[in-house]
Short mmCIF file of C-alpha atoms (C1' of nucleotides) in Angstrom, two decimals:
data_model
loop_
_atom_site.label_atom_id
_atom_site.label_comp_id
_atom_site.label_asym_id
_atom_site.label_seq_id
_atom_site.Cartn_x
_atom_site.Cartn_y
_atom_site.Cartn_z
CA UNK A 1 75.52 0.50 46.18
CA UNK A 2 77.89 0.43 49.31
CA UNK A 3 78.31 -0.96 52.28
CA UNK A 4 76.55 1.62 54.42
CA UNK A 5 73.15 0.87 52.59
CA UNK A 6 72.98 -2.87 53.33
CA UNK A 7 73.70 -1.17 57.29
CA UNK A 8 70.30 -0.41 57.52
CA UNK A 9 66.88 -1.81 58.71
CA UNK A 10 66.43 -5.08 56.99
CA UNK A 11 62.36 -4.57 56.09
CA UNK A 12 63.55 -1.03 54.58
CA UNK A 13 66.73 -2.51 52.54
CA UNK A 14 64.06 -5.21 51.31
CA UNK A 15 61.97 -2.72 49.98
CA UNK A 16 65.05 -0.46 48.73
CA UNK A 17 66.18 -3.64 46.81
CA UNK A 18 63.25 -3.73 44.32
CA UNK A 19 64.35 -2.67 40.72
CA UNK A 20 68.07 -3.07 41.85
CA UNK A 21 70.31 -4.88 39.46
CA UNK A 22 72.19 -8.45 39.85
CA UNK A 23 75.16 -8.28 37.21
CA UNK A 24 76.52 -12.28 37.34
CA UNK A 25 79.42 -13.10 35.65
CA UNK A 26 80.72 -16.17 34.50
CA UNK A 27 82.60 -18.40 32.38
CA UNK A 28 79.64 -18.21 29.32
CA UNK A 29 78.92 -14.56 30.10
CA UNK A 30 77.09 -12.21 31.53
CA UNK A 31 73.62 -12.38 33.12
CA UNK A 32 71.83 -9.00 34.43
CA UNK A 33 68.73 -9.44 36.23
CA UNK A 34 66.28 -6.58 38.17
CA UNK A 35 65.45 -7.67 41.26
CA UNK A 36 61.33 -7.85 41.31
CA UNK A 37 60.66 -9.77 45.02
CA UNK A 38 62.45 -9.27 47.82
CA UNK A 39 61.58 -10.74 51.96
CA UNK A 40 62.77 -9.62 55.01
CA UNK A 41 63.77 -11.76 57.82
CA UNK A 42 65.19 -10.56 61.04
CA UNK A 43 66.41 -12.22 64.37
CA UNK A 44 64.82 -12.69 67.90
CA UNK A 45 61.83 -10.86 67.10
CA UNK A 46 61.34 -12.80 64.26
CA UNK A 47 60.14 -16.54 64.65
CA UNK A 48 60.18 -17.52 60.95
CA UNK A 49 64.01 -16.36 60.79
CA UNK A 50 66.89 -18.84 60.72
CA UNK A 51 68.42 -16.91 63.08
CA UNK A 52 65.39 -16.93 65.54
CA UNK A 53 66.69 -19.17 67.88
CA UNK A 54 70.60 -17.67 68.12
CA UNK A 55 73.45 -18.23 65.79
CA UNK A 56 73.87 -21.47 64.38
CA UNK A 57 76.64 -22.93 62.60
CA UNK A 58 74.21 -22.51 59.55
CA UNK A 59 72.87 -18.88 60.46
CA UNK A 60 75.88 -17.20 61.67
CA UNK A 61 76.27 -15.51 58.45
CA UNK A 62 73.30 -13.59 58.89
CA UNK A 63 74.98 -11.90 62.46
CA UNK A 64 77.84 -10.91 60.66
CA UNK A 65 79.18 -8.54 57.97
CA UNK A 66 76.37 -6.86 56.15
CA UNK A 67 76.46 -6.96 52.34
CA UNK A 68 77.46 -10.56 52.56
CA UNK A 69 75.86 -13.48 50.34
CA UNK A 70 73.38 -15.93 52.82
CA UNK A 71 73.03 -18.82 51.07
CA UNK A 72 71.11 -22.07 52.28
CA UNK A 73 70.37 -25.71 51.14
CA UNK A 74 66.57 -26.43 51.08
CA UNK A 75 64.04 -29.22 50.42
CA UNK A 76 66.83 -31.80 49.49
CA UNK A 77 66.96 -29.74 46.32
CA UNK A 78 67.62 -26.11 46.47
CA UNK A 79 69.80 -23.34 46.96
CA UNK A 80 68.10 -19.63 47.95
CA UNK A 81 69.73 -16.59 48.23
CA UNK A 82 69.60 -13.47 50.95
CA UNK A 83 72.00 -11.11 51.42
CA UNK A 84 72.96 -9.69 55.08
CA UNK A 85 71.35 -6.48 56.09
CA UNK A 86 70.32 -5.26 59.32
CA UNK A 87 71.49 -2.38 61.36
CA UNK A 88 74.53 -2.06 63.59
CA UNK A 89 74.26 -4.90 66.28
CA UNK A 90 71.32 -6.09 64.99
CA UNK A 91 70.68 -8.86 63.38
CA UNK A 92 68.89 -9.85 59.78
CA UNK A 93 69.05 -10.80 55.87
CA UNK A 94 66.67 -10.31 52.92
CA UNK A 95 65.62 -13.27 50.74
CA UNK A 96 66.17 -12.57 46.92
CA UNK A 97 62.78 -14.33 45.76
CA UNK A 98 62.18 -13.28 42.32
CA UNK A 99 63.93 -11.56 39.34
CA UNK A 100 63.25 -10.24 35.69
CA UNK A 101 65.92 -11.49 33.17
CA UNK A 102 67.74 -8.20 31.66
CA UNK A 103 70.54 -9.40 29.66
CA UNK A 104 71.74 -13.29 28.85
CA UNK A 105 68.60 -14.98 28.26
CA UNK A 106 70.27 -17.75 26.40
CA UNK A 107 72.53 -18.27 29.35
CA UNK A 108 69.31 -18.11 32.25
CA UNK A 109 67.88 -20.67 29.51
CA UNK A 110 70.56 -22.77 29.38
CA UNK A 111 70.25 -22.77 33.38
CA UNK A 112 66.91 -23.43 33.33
CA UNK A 113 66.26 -25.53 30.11
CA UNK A 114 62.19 -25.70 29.15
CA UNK A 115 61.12 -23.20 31.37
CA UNK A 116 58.73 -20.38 30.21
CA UNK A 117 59.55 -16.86 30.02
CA UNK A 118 57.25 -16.19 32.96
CA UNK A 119 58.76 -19.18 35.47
CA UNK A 120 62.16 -17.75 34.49
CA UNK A 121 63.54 -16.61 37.98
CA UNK A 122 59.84 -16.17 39.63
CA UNK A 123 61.03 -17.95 43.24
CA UNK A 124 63.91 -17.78 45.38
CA UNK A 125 65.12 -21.64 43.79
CA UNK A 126 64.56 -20.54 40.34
CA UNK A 127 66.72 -17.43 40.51
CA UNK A 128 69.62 -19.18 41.49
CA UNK A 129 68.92 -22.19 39.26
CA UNK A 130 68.69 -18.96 36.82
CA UNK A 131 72.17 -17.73 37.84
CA UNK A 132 73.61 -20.67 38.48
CA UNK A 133 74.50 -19.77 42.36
CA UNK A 134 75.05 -22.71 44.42
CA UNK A 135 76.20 -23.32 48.58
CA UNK A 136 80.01 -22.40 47.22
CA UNK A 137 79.06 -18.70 46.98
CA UNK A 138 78.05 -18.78 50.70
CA UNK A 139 79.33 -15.62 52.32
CA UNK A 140 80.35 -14.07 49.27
CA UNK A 141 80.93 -10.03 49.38
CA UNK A 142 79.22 -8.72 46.51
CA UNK A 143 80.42 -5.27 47.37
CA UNK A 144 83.99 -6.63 47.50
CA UNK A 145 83.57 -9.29 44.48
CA UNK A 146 87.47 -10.11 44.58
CA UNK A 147 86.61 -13.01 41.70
CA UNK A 148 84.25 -11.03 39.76
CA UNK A 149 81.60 -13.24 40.41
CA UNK A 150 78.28 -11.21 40.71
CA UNK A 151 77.88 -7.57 41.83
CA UNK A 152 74.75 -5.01 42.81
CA UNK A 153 74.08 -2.39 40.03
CA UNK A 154 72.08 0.62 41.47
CA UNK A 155 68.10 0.99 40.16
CA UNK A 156 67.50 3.96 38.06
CA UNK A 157 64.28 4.63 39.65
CA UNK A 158 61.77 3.22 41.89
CA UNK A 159 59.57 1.11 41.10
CA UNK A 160 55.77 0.43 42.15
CA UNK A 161 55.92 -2.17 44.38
CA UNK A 162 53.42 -3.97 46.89
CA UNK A 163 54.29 -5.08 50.67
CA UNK A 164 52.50 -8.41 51.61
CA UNK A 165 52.33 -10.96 54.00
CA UNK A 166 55.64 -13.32 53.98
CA UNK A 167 54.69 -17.09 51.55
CA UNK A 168 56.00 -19.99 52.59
CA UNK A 169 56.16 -19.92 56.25
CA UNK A 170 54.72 -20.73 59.30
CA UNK A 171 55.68 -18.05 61.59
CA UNK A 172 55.65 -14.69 61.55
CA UNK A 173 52.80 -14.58 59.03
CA UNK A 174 51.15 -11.66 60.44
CA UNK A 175 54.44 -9.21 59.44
CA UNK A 176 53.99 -7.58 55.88
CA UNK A 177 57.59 -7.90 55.27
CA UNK A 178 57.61 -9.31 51.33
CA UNK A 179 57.89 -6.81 48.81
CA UNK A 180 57.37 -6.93 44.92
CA UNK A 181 57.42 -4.69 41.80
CA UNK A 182 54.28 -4.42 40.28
CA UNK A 183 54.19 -5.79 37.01
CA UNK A 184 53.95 -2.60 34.08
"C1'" DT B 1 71.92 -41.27 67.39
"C1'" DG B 2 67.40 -40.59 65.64
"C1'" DC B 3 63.55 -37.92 63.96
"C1'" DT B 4 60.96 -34.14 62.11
"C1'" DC B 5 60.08 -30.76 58.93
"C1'" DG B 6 61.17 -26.92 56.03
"C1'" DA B 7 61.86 -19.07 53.65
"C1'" DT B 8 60.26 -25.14 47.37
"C1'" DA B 9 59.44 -26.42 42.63
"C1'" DA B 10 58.21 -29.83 39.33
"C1'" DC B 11 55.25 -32.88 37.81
"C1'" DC B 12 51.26 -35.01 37.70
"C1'" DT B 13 45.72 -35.23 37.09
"C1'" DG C 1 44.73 -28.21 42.70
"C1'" DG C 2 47.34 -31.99 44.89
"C1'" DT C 3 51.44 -34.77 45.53
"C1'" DT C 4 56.18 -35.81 45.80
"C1'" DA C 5 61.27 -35.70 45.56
"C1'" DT C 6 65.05 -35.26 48.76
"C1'" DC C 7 68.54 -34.12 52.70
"C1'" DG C 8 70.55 -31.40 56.26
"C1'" DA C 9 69.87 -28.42 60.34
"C1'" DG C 10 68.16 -28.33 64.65
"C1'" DC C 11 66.41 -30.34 68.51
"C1'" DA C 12 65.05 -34.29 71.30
"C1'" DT C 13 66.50 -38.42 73.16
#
DNA sequence: TGCTCGATAACCT
DNA sequence: GGTTATCGAGCAT
């Protein structure tokens, strides 16, 4: 994982990011999670994207350095997590929307007490409930990670995976820009 | 300065 | 399957 693949088209990277690895570290231990649902959201071109109508104070991340944490407030209640990705001078960030717990169940658990085994980390607020990310990691560099904090492992293979229509939104519904791993 | 609504999840029935 | 909690960003006054 370097820098150069996050410089890429942001539908492809979304794609590319199923059956990746999150490796989180923190105080309690380690949590390592595969990445099973992934969304792409671009700029201009893309009415359902934050950055849609030009940088904002709030979007501005997703301009910038790619390979950088996007992280926003939603719904009163929730953090969700992209990471930047779009080509040179363009503009973009995939949403991290679902994950399969690899290693530190008990800690996920702990993270997200009475939760079944199968509404784990299945949505964008659940996998950072799961992994205990929260606004403060905003802009963070996970392929810099100067605190240790959470870095990309590289998938061992591909995985089956599905391209849908984008959930959630009310724009840009026609674009099959979601991706997820087919479950085995 | 005010108002609307959202890239949601949890908790009901 | 339907409802609600909850608040900040963005845009309109």
């Amino acid at each position: 994982m370097n820098r150069h693949f996050f410089e890429q088209d942001t539908v492809w990277v979304a794609e590319q990011l199923i059956g990746c690895y999150l490796v989180r570290q923190t105080d309690e231990g380690i949590i390592r999670v595969q990445i099973t649902e992934t969304e792409a959201y671009k700029g201009a071109e893309d009415p359902a994207s934050h950055a849609y109508r030009g940088m904002t104070p709030r979007s501005r991340l997703m301009f910038g350095e790619v390979g950088r944490l996007y992280i926003y407030f939603i719904y009163g209640k929730y953090f969700c997590m992209n990471v930047v990705a779009h080509e040179p001078g363009m503009v973009g960030a995939v949403l991290i929307r679902g994950a399969r717990p690899v290693e530190g169940m008990d800690l996920i658990r702990a993270n997200r007490p009475n939760q079944s085994d199968k509404t784990l980390l299945n949505g964008p607020a659940k996998l950072t409930q799961g992994l205990n990310i929260t606004k403060d990691m905003n802009g963070y560099d996970l392929l810099a990670d100067p605190n240790n904090c959470m870095t990309w492992l590289q998938k061992e293979r591909n995985l089956t995976t599905v391209k849908t229509k984008r959930i959630g939104i009310s724009k840009g519904t026609d674009l099959l820009w979601r991706f997820l791993a087919v479950d085995p």
